[in-house]
Short mmCIF file of C-alpha atoms and ligand atoms in Angstrom, two decimals:
data_model
loop_
_atom_site.label_atom_id
_atom_site.label_comp_id
_atom_site.label_asym_id
_atom_site.label_seq_id
_atom_site.Cartn_x
_atom_site.Cartn_y
_atom_site.Cartn_z
CA UNK A 269 -145.62 -97.26 128.32
CA UNK A 270 -149.11 -98.83 128.27
CA UNK A 271 -150.57 -99.98 125.17
CA UNK A 272 -153.94 -97.42 124.78
CA UNK A 273 -157.31 -99.36 125.36
CA UNK A 274 -158.81 -99.50 122.48
CA UNK A 275 -162.36 -101.18 122.78
CA UNK A 276 -163.60 -103.69 119.93
CA UNK A 277 -166.77 -104.61 121.85
CA UNK A 278 -170.11 -104.46 119.97
CA UNK A 279 -173.79 -104.92 120.90
CA UNK A 280 -173.62 -101.84 123.40
CA UNK A 281 -176.83 -99.52 121.67
CA UNK A 282 -179.01 -102.91 121.56
CA UNK A 283 -178.49 -103.23 124.86
CA UNK A 284 -179.14 -100.31 126.40
CA UNK A 285 -182.34 -99.90 124.39
CA UNK A 286 -183.53 -102.83 125.15
CA UNK A 287 -183.13 -102.25 128.89
CA UNK A 288 -184.58 -98.98 128.64
CA UNK A 289 -187.34 -99.93 126.16
CA UNK A 290 -186.28 -97.39 123.51
CA UNK A 291 -185.72 -97.89 119.71
CA UNK A 292 -185.38 -94.34 118.60
CA UNK A 293 -182.89 -92.09 120.36
CA UNK A 294 -183.58 -90.06 117.65
CA UNK A 295 -183.22 -86.08 118.54
CA UNK A 296 -181.78 -87.31 122.38
CA UNK A 297 -178.77 -85.54 123.72
CA UNK A 298 -176.30 -88.62 124.44
CA UNK A 299 -173.57 -89.05 126.56
CA UNK A 300 -171.73 -92.24 126.45
CA UNK A 301 -169.53 -92.25 129.62
CA UNK A 302 -166.16 -94.41 129.05
CA UNK A 303 -167.45 -94.49 125.58
CA UNK A 304 -163.97 -95.21 124.50
CA UNK A 305 -163.83 -95.20 120.36
CA UNK A 306 -167.82 -94.85 120.58
CA UNK A 307 -169.21 -98.48 119.68
CA UNK A 308 -173.00 -97.31 121.11
CA UNK A 309 -172.88 -95.10 118.03
CA UNK A 310 -170.95 -97.43 115.49
CA UNK A 311 -173.53 -100.44 116.31
CA UNK A 312 -175.65 -101.25 113.34
CA UNK A 313 -178.82 -100.88 115.33
CA UNK A 314 -177.92 -97.09 116.92
CA UNK A 315 -180.26 -94.26 115.91
CA UNK A 316 -178.42 -91.89 117.97
CA UNK A 317 -177.95 -88.74 115.96
CA UNK A 318 -174.30 -88.18 115.32
CA UNK A 319 -174.29 -84.55 116.13
CA UNK A 320 -175.72 -85.04 119.13
CA UNK A 321 -173.56 -88.02 120.22
CA UNK A 322 -171.12 -87.21 122.92
CA UNK A 323 -168.40 -89.39 123.90
CA UNK A 324 -166.03 -88.87 127.32
CA UNK A 325 -163.02 -90.99 127.73
CA UNK A 326 -159.95 -90.96 129.57
CA UNK A 327 -157.90 -92.54 126.84
CA UNK A 328 -157.20 -90.04 124.00
CA UNK A 329 -156.47 -92.24 121.48
CA UNK A 330 -159.68 -94.02 121.80
CA UNK A 331 -161.00 -90.56 121.24
CA UNK A 332 -158.72 -89.83 118.10
CA UNK A 333 -160.20 -92.83 116.45
CA UNK A 334 -163.90 -92.45 117.09
CA UNK A 335 -163.30 -88.76 115.61
CA UNK A 336 -162.13 -90.07 112.41
CA UNK A 337 -164.84 -92.85 111.90
CA UNK A 338 -167.12 -89.86 113.06
CA UNK A 339 -166.35 -86.26 112.73
CA UNK A 340 -169.86 -84.73 113.13
CA UNK A 341 -170.10 -86.28 117.09
CA UNK A 342 -168.30 -84.73 119.59
CA UNK A 343 -165.42 -86.18 121.42
CA UNK A 344 -164.24 -84.97 124.39
CA UNK A 345 -160.81 -86.24 126.54
CA UNK A 346 -161.38 -86.21 130.69
CA UNK A 347 -157.70 -86.49 131.54
CA UNK A 348 -158.77 -88.00 135.30
CA UNK A 349 -156.32 -90.93 136.56
CA UNK A 350 -157.15 -94.47 135.91
CA UNK A 351 -154.76 -96.86 136.83
CA UNK A 352 -155.62 -99.01 134.58
CA UNK A 353 -156.77 -96.68 131.65
CA UNK A 354 -154.96 -93.20 132.45
CA UNK A 355 -151.94 -93.77 134.88
CA UNK A 356 -150.51 -90.33 134.18
CA UNK A 357 -154.40 -88.85 134.93
CA UNK A 358 -155.34 -85.89 137.09
CA UNK A 359 -156.77 -87.71 140.96
CA UNK A 360 -160.38 -86.98 141.53
CA UNK A 361 -160.59 -84.67 138.35
CA UNK A 362 -164.38 -83.68 137.98
CA UNK A 363 -166.19 -84.72 135.26
CA UNK A 364 -165.97 -81.58 132.84
CA UNK A 365 -168.81 -79.07 131.76
CA UNK A 366 -169.87 -79.68 128.41
CA UNK A 367 -172.34 -76.79 128.51
CA UNK A 368 -175.77 -78.85 128.07
CA UNK A 369 -177.64 -81.15 129.75
CA UNK A 370 -178.45 -84.79 128.35
CA UNK A 371 -181.64 -86.81 127.74
CA UNK A 372 -179.84 -90.05 128.23
CA UNK A 373 -176.36 -90.81 129.78
CA UNK A 374 -174.69 -94.33 129.37
CA UNK A 375 -172.00 -96.16 130.46
CA UNK A 376 -171.09 -99.53 129.29
CA UNK A 377 -168.41 -101.78 131.05
CA UNK A 378 -166.99 -98.28 132.93
CA UNK A 379 -167.88 -98.98 136.77
CA UNK A 380 -166.66 -102.56 136.32
CA UNK A 381 -163.22 -101.39 136.62
CA UNK A 382 -163.55 -98.56 139.06
CA UNK A 383 -163.38 -98.61 142.65
CA UNK A 384 -166.91 -98.14 144.44
CA UNK A 385 -166.04 -94.88 145.90
CA UNK A 386 -164.97 -93.62 142.51
CA UNK A 387 -168.46 -95.09 141.14
CA UNK A 388 -170.73 -93.46 143.79
CA UNK A 389 -169.10 -90.03 143.22
CA UNK A 390 -169.34 -90.05 139.69
CA UNK A 391 -172.64 -91.14 139.23
CA UNK A 392 -173.67 -88.07 141.39
CA UNK A 393 -172.14 -85.88 139.07
CA UNK A 394 -173.37 -87.70 136.16
CA UNK A 395 -176.98 -87.44 137.36
CA UNK A 396 -176.36 -83.67 137.88
CA UNK A 397 -175.79 -83.46 133.87
CA UNK A 398 -179.44 -85.13 133.43
CA UNK A 399 -181.94 -82.89 131.76
CA UNK A 400 -185.16 -82.84 134.12
CA UNK A 401 -186.68 -86.18 132.97
CA UNK A 402 -183.14 -87.36 131.59
CA UNK A 403 -182.02 -91.07 132.31
CA UNK A 404 -178.56 -92.47 133.16
CA UNK A 405 -178.20 -96.32 132.81
CA UNK A 406 -174.80 -98.07 133.30
CA UNK A 407 -173.64 -101.81 133.76
CA UNK A 408 -172.01 -103.74 136.73
CA UNK A 409 -171.54 -107.26 136.81
CA UNK A 410 -172.72 -109.19 139.76
CA UNK A 411 -170.02 -112.08 140.61
CA UNK A 412 -172.88 -114.67 141.64
CA UNK A 413 -175.29 -114.32 138.02
CA UNK A 414 -174.60 -117.22 135.78
CA UNK A 415 -174.97 -115.31 132.44
CA UNK A 416 -176.82 -117.23 129.97
CA UNK A 417 -174.02 -118.96 127.15
CA UNK A 418 -172.21 -122.01 127.15
CA UNK A 419 -170.29 -121.40 130.47
CA UNK A 420 -172.41 -123.27 133.15
CA UNK A 421 -170.91 -121.19 135.84
CA UNK A 422 -171.25 -118.09 137.53
CA UNK A 423 -169.68 -114.79 136.59
CA UNK A 424 -167.06 -115.06 139.08
CA UNK A 425 -166.08 -118.40 138.34
CA UNK A 426 -166.24 -117.32 134.14
CA UNK A 427 -163.44 -114.61 135.08
CA UNK A 428 -161.10 -117.15 137.50
CA UNK A 429 -161.24 -119.71 134.44
CA UNK A 430 -159.91 -116.57 132.35
CA UNK A 431 -157.71 -115.71 134.75
CA UNK A 432 -156.08 -119.76 134.77
CA UNK A 433 -156.26 -119.71 131.62
CA UNK A 434 -153.60 -117.19 130.86
CA UNK A 435 -151.70 -118.72 133.35
CA UNK A 436 -152.12 -116.16 136.39
CA UNK A 437 -153.98 -118.73 138.59
CA UNK A 438 -153.84 -122.44 139.36
CA UNK A 439 -156.62 -124.50 140.35
CA UNK A 440 -155.90 -124.14 143.80
CA UNK A 441 -155.73 -120.55 143.82
CA UNK A 442 -158.89 -120.10 141.91
CA UNK A 443 -160.49 -122.27 144.56
CA UNK A 444 -159.16 -119.96 147.12
CA UNK A 445 -160.34 -117.10 145.53
CA UNK A 446 -164.47 -118.78 144.85
CA UNK A 447 -164.20 -119.71 148.71
CA UNK A 448 -163.06 -116.45 149.92
CA UNK A 449 -165.45 -113.95 147.95
CA UNK A 450 -168.69 -116.23 147.86
CA UNK A 451 -170.12 -113.97 150.77
CA UNK A 452 -169.14 -110.86 149.85
CA UNK A 453 -171.65 -108.08 148.56
CA UNK A 454 -169.02 -106.47 146.40
CA UNK A 455 -164.86 -107.11 145.87
CA UNK A 456 -162.32 -106.08 143.53
CA UNK A 457 -159.86 -108.68 141.57
CA UNK A 458 -156.54 -106.92 140.86
CA UNK A 459 -154.10 -108.32 138.35
CA UNK A 460 -156.13 -111.11 138.04
CA UNK A 461 -155.19 -112.72 141.29
CA UNK A 462 -154.99 -110.28 144.77
CA UNK A 463 -158.74 -110.48 146.09
CA UNK A 464 -159.92 -107.35 147.71
CA UNK A 465 -163.25 -108.39 149.82
CA UNK A 466 -165.40 -105.25 150.45
CA UNK A 467 -162.44 -102.60 150.68
CA UNK A 468 -160.50 -100.91 148.45
CA UNK A 469 -157.04 -101.44 150.30
CA UNK A 470 -154.37 -102.77 147.77
CA UNK A 471 -151.33 -104.02 149.19
CA UNK A 472 -148.75 -101.54 148.35
CA UNK A 473 -146.15 -104.05 146.64
CA UNK A 474 -148.62 -104.73 143.97
CA UNK A 475 -148.11 -102.84 140.67
CA UNK A 476 -152.24 -102.32 139.77
CA UNK A 477 -152.57 -102.87 135.99
CA UNK A 478 -156.14 -104.82 135.75
CA UNK A 479 -158.86 -104.36 138.44
CA UNK A 480 -162.31 -106.36 138.16
CA UNK A 481 -165.03 -105.04 140.37
CA UNK A 482 -168.01 -106.86 141.10
CA UNK A 483 -170.75 -105.98 142.93
CA UNK A 484 -174.01 -108.30 143.75
CA UNK A 485 -177.49 -107.10 142.76
CA UNK A 486 -178.42 -106.35 146.76
CA UNK A 487 -175.63 -104.02 147.08
CA UNK A 488 -176.17 -102.24 144.13
CA UNK A 489 -179.91 -101.90 145.36
CA UNK A 490 -179.07 -100.61 148.55
CA UNK A 491 -176.73 -97.93 147.31
CA UNK A 492 -179.12 -96.83 144.52
CA UNK A 493 -182.45 -97.48 146.21
CA UNK A 494 -184.52 -94.92 143.20
CA UNK A 495 -182.80 -97.09 140.56
CA UNK A 496 -184.00 -99.99 138.97
CA UNK A 497 -181.76 -102.97 138.91
CA UNK A 498 -182.12 -105.21 135.42
CA UNK A 499 -180.52 -108.31 134.74
CA UNK A 500 -178.84 -108.97 131.74
CA UNK A 501 -180.28 -108.84 128.23
CA UNK A 502 -178.89 -110.12 124.77
CA UNK A 503 -176.83 -112.94 126.29
CA UNK A 504 -174.26 -110.29 127.88
CA UNK A 505 -172.90 -110.58 131.62
CA UNK A 506 -173.44 -107.25 132.98
CA UNK A 507 -176.26 -105.92 134.89
CA UNK A 508 -177.78 -102.41 134.43
CA UNK A 509 -178.74 -99.99 136.89
CA UNK A 510 -181.37 -97.23 135.43
CA UNK A 511 -181.64 -94.04 137.27
CA UNK A 512 -184.35 -91.62 135.85
CA UNK A 513 -183.95 -88.07 137.16
CA UNK A 514 -187.79 -86.94 137.09
CA UNK A 515 -188.27 -90.14 139.84
CA UNK A 516 -185.88 -88.21 142.08
CA UNK A 517 -187.92 -84.97 142.67
CA UNK A 518 -189.81 -85.13 145.40
CA UNK A 519 -193.25 -85.72 145.41
CA UNK A 520 -195.95 -82.82 145.20
CA UNK A 521 -197.24 -82.29 148.83
CA UNK A 522 -200.86 -81.64 147.54
CA UNK A 523 -200.73 -84.91 146.04
C1 SAM B 776 -164.21 -101.67 129.55
S1 SAM B 776 -164.03 -99.94 128.66
C2 SAM B 776 -165.39 -100.11 127.93
C3 SAM B 776 -165.84 -98.78 126.65
C4 SAM B 776 -167.14 -98.61 125.68
N1 SAM B 776 -167.92 -98.53 126.64
C5 SAM B 776 -167.53 -99.86 125.48
O1 SAM B 776 -168.17 -100.27 125.57
O2 SAM B 776 -166.83 -100.44 124.35
C6 SAM B 776 -164.16 -98.91 129.60
C7 SAM B 776 -163.72 -97.58 129.09
O3 SAM B 776 -164.17 -96.63 130.76
C8 SAM B 776 -162.96 -95.66 130.51
N2 SAM B 776 -162.80 -95.39 131.54
C9 SAM B 776 -162.40 -95.57 132.89
N3 SAM B 776 -162.40 -94.82 133.84
C10 SAM B 776 -163.00 -93.40 133.08
C11 SAM B 776 -163.49 -92.71 134.21
N4 SAM B 776 -162.82 -92.28 135.05
N5 SAM B 776 -163.80 -91.52 132.89
C12 SAM B 776 -164.44 -91.64 132.04
N6 SAM B 776 -164.06 -93.04 131.06
C13 SAM B 776 -163.19 -93.76 132.09
C14 SAM B 776 -162.00 -96.14 129.87
O4 SAM B 776 -161.39 -95.77 129.02
C15 SAM B 776 -162.50 -97.35 128.67
O5 SAM B 776 -162.35 -96.85 127.54
#
């Protein structure tokens, strides 16, 4: 029995409002995909209308916690399989129909734990849930980016150092992983020490518990050519991929 994951992270609203240059979300229908206990809504700077906030997540306990704090918002359990968060869920379950379209769909640190094939599939499904001029924004971690802060090294070095401090890696193993990942467009670090470089294959003997997925900016640009790929803000380490539905429509031929 794994402990349900309850996120204590703060600052998500401030992050997305800065990335989207949008301070007031009043009157907007908002879907927080992988929103956990609703930290986006709980952010002290949040301008989201509680009754227009929808949180979808694969962790039932997180949604129950969110509902206690914000009963007027909408908390929807999505029983999709996720090895880290919902190992008893249904593999490949489509996102449920919520009976509405959304002006804003955001996902903070969800595709940082999701295999790329699933990310591409879920992004397509989320795009279909936007209003005609709606926006989808989600974060990803570029392994080579040096995030602002006290740690003067790349995001991947930061992750490996964290795993080393937890006793999962030796100094030697850490440098070996850095060397193997250095030119990769994307890769996954499973259970803090198994590296899958540009492959979703994981050794059968490895029982997955954690999976950190890293994508370079260039990789995201090539896979989401209609998106804006923005560097981190507010001292966060995550980049933002912003897709505006209005920009996806074919231009008027007479124009
Ligand atoms: C690192 S946490 C971030 C939580 C929240 N966005 C925050 O910033 O506090 C990742 C969240 O994504 C959820 N998640 C993972 N895979 C998901 C999926 N396929 N659909 C919906 N939620 C998912 C997890 O249950 C977890 O709550």
